[in-house]
Short mmCIF file of C-alpha atoms and ligand atoms in Angstrom, two decimals:
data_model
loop_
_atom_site.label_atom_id
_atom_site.label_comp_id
_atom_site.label_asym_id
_atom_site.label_seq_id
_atom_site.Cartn_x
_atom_site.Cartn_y
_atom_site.Cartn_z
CA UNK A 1 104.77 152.72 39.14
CA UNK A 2 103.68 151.38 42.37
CA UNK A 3 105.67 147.88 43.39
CA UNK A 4 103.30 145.47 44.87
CA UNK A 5 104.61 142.57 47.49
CA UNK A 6 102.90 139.66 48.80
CA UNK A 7 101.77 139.33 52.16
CA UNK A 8 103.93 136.48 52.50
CA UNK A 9 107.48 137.46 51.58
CA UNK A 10 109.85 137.60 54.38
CA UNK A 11 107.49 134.58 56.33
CA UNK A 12 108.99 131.75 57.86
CA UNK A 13 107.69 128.61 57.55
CA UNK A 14 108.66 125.25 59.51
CA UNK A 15 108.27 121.79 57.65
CA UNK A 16 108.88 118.55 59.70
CA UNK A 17 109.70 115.66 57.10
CA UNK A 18 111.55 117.96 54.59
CA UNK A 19 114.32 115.79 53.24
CA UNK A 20 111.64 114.05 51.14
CA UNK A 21 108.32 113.72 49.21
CA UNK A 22 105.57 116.19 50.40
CA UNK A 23 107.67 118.25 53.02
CA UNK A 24 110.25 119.33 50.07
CA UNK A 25 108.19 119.74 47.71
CA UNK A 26 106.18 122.39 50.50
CA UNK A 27 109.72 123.53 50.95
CA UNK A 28 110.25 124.54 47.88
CA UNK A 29 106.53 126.25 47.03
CA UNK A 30 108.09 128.49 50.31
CA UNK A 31 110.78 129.75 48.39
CA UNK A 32 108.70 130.38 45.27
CA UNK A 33 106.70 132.63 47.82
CA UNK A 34 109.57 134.60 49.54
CA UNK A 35 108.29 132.93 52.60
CA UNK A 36 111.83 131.63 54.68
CA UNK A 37 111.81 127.37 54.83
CA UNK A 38 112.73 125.76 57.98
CA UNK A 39 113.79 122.16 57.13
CA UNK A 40 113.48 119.88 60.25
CA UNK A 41 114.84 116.94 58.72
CA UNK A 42 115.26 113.12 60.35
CA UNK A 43 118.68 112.22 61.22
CA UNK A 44 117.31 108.60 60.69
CA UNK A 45 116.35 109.22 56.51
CA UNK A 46 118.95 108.33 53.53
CA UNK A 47 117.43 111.49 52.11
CA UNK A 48 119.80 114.69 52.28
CA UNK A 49 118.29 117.58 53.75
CA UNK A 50 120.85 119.90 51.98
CA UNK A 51 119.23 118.63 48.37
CA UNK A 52 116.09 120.62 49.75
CA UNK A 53 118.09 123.66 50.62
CA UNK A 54 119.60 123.53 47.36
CA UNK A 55 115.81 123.55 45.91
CA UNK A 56 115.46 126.44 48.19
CA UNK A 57 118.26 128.54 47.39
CA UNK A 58 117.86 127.56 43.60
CA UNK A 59 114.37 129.28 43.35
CA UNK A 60 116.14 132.33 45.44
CA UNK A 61 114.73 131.49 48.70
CA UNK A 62 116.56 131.51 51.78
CA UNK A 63 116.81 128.16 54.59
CA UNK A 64 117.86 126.42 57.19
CA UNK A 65 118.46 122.44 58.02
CA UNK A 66 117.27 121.47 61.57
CA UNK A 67 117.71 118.02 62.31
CA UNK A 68 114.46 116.48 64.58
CA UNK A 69 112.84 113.24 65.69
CA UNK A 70 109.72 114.36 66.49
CA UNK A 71 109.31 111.34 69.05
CA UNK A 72 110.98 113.53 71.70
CA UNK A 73 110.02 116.46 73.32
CA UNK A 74 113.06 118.25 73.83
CA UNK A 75 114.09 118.05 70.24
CA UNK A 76 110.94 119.42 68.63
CA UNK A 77 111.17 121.96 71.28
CA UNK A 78 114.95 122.72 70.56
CA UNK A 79 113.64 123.00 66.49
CA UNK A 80 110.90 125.72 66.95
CA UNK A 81 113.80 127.29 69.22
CA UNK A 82 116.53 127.17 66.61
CA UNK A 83 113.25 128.21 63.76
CA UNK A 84 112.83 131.77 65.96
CA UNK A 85 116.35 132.55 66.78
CA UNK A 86 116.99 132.38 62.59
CA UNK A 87 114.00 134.39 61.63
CA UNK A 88 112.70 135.74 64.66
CA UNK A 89 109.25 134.79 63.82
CA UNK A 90 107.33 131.76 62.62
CA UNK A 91 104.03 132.38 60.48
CA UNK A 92 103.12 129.17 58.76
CA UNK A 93 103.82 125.40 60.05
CA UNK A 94 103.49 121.89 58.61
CA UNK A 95 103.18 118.69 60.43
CA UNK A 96 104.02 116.72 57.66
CA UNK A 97 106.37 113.68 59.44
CA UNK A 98 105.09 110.59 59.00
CA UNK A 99 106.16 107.05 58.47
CA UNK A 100 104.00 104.13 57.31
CA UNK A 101 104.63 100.24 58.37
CA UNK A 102 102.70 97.27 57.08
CA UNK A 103 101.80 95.36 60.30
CA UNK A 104 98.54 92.78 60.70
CA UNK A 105 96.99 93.03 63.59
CA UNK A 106 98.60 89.96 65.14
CA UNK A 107 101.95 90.91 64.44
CA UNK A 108 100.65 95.18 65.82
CA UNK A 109 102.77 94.74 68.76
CA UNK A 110 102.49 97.40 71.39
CA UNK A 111 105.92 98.72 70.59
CA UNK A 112 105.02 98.78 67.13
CA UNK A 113 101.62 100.96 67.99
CA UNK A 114 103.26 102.98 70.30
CA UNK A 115 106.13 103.92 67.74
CA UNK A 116 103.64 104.93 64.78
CA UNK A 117 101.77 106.83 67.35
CA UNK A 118 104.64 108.65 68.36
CA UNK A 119 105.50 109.37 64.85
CA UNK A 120 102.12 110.40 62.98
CA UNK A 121 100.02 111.73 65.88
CA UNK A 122 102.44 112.57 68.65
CA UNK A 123 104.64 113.93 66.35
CA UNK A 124 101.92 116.74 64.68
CA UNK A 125 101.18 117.64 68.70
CA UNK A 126 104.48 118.24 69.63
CA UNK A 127 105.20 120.36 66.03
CA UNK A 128 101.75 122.44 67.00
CA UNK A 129 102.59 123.11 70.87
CA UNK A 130 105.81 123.82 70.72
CA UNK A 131 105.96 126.46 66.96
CA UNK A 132 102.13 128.26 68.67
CA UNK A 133 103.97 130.07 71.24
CA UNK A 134 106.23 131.93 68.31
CA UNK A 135 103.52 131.98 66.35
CA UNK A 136 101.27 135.54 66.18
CA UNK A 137 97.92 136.48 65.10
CA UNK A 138 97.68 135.51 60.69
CA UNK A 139 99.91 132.54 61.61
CA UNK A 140 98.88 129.06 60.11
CA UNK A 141 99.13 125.40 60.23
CA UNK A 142 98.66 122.51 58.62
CA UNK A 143 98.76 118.42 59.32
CA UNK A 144 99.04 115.98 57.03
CA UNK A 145 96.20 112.99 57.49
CA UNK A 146 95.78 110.03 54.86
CA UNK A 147 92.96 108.71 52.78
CA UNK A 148 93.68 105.55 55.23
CA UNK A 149 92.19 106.29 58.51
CA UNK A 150 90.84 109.90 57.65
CA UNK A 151 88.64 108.15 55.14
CA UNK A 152 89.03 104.33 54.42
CA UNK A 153 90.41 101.39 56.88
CA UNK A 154 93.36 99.52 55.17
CA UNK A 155 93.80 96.09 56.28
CA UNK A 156 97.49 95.70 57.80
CA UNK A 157 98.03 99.42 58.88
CA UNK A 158 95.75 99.92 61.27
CA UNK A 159 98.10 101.78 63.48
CA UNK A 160 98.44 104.11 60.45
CA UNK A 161 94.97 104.75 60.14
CA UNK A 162 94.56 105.32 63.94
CA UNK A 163 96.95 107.87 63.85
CA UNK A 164 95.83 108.91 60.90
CA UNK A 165 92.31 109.79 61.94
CA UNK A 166 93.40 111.05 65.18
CA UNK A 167 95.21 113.69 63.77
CA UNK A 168 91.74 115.32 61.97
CA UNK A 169 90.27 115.30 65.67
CA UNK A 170 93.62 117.19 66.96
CA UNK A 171 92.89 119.46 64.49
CA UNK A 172 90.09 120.37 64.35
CA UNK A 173 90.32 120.97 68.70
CA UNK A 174 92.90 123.10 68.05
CA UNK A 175 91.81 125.16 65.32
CA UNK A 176 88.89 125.68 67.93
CA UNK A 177 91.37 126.44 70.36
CA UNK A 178 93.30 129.09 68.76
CA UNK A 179 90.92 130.67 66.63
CA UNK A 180 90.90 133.23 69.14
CA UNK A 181 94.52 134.27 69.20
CA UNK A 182 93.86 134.60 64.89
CA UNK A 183 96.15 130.86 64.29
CA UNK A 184 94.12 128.73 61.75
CA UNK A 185 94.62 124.93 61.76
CA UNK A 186 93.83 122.87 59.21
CA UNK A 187 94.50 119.50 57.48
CA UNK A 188 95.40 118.47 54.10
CA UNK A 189 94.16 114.13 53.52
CA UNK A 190 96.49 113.27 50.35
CA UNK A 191 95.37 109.99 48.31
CA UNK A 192 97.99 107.86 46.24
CA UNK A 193 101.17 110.17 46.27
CA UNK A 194 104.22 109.34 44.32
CA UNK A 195 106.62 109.41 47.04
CA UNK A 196 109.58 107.71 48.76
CA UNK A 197 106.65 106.32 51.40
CA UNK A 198 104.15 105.24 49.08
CA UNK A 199 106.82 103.72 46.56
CA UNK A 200 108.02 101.74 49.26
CA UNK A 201 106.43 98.33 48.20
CA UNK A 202 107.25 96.65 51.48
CA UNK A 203 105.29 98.58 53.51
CA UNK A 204 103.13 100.60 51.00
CA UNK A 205 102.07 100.01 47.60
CA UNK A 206 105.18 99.94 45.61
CA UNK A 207 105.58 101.72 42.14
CA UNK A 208 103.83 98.58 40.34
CA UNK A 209 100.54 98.80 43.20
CA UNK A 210 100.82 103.02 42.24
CA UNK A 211 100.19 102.16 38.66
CA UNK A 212 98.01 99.01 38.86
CA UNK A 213 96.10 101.70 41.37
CA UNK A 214 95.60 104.58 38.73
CA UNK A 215 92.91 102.83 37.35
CA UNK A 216 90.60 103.30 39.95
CA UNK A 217 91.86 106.88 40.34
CA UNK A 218 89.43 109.42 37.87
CA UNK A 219 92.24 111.55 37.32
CA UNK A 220 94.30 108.46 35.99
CA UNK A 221 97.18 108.47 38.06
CA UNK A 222 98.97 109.35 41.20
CA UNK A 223 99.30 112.82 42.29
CA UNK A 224 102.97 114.30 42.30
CA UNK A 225 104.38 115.83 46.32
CA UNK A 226 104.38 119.75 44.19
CA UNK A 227 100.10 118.83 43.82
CA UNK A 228 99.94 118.36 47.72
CA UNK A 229 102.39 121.23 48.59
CA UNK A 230 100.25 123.76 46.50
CA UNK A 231 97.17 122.83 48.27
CA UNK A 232 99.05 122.89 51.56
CA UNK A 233 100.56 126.53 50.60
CA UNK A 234 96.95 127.94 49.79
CA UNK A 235 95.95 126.54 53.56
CA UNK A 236 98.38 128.39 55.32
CA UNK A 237 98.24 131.73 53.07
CA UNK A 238 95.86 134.64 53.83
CA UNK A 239 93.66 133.35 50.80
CA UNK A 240 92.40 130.53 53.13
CA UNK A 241 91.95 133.43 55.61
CA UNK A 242 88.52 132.30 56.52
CA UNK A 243 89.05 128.47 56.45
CA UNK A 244 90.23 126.78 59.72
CA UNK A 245 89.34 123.43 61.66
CA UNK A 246 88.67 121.62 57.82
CA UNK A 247 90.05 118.66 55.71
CA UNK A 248 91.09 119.11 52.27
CA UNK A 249 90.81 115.69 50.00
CA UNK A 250 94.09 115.86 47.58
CA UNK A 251 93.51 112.63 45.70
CA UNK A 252 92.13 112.75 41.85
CA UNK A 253 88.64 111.74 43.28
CA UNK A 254 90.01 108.22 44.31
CA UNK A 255 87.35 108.80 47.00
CA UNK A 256 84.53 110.10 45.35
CA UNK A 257 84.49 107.85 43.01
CA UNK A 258 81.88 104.55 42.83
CA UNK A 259 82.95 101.34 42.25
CA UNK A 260 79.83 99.35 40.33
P1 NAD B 301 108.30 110.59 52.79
O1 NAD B 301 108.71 109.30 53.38
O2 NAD B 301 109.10 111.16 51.66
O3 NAD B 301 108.21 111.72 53.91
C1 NAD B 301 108.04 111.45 55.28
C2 NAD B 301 109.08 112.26 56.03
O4 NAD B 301 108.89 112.08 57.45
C3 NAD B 301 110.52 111.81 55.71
O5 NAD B 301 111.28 112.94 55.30
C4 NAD B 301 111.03 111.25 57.04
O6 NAD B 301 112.40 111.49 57.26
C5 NAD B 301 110.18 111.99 58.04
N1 NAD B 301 110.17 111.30 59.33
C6 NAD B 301 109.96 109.97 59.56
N2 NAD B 301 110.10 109.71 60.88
C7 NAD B 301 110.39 110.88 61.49
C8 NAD B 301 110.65 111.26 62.83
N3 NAD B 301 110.63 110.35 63.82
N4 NAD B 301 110.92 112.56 63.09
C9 NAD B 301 110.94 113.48 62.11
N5 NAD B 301 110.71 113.19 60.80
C10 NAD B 301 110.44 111.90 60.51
O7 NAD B 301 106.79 110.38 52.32
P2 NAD B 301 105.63 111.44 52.00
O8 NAD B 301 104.63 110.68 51.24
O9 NAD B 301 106.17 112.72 51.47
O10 NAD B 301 105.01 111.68 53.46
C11 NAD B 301 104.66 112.96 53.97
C12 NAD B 301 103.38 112.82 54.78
O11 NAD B 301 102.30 112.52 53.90
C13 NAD B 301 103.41 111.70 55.82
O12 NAD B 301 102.78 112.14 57.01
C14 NAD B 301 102.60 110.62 55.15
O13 NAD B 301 102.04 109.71 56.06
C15 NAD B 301 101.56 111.45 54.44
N6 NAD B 301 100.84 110.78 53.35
C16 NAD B 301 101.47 110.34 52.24
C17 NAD B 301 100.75 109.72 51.23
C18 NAD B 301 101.38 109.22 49.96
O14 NAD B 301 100.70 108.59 49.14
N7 NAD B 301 102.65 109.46 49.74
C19 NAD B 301 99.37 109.54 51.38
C20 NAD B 301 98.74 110.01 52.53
C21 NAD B 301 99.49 110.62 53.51
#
């Protein structure tokens, strides 16, 4: 009887934002796959990178914890370092740090810009220029955008949505730019996740603005991080071989939907 493997097992994939949400729950669709999780994890989060390890190791994959702001240079470069000297290779990567801060536009200081910038656009450059150079021909990536800014404004985050929307142009230029060396780029706009960002109620909507939300949602109710991370896993694997430079709406038709 022959013994058939997936393309994947024995890939290495690196996930910025890990500890939490979306990036463990990508983590952890990794292991399912055989494919090897990086998990670049913010020194700055309450979460505990080790809990996604655990995950990891639980569904028989195999891990590592890197700790990375993604504001600096150095460190994202010292990440994608550490990534290739584990695994000696890396084949898929998600840009999935992000923070959100409420912020009207009087109060949008420039420090405050500059910092979200830093975070949720800077932050997917540096991930992208400094994992391509380990990355060879089949490799894939993906960057997380936001139903604010890559398709609605939202009043008091307009930093967020800058970044936001600046991160579909960056990717789409790059999947331009390495579609010749066989690296596909793509990026994955989630609606109204349940996670530690969007349940934050000072800055987000809270668990009480999730559920008033649903309503308006056709699908009835937030989507869960596992929803997001399957859509970002079928991105970056050689199903989506064909598919580069797009945006993939992961939102219950919140955006589709018309409001009479
Ligand atoms: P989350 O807060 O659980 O995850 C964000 C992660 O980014 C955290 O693990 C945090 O530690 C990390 N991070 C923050 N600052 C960082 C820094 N300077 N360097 C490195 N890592 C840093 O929330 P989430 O919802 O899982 O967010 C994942 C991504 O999805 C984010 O980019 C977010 O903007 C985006 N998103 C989320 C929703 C939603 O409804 N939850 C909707 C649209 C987009």
């Amino acid at each position: 009887m022959s013994h058939i493997t997936s393309p994947d097992v024995g890939r290495v994939a690196v996930i910025t934002g890990a500890a939490s949400g979306i990036g463990r729950a990508v983590a952890a669709r990794c292991a399912r796959e055989g494919v090897r999780a990086v998990i670049c994890s913010y020194p700055g989060d309450p979460h505990d990178p080790q809990e996604t390890l655990d995950l990891v190791k639980a569904t028989g994959g195999e891990g590592i914890v890197v700790e990375v702001d993604v504001r600096h240079t150095t460190q994202v470069e010292a990440m994608a370092r550490k990534a290739h000297e584990a695994f000696g290779r890396i084949d898929h990567v998600v840009a999935n740090a992000g923070i959100l801060r409420r912020a009207a536009l009087t109060e949008l200081t420039d420090e405050r810009w500059d910092d979200m910038l830093a975070v949720d656009l800077g932050g997917v450059l540096r991930t992208f220029r400094a994992c391509v150079p380990f990355m060879s021909e089949g490799g894939a990536g993906v960057a997380i955008s936001s139903i604010s800014g890559g398709v609605y404004g939202w009043a008091d985050h307009a930093h967020y949505a800058a970044a936001k929307a600046g991160v579909i142009g960056l990717c789409r230029s790059l999947a331009v730019e390495l579609a010749p060396r066989g690296i596909r780029i793509n990026t994955v706009i989630p609606g109204l996740i349940e996670t530690p960002q969007s349940t934050d109620a000072v800055n987000s909507l809270g668990h009480e603005g999730l559920r008033r939300a649903s309503a308006d949602i056709p699908l009835g109710r937030p989507g869960t991080p596992e929803e997001v991370a399957d859509v970002i896993w079928f991105l970056n694997s050689p199903e989506a071989r064909y598919v580069t430079g797009q945006e993939l709406i992961v939102d219950g038709g919140l955006v589709v939907k018309m409001r009479a």
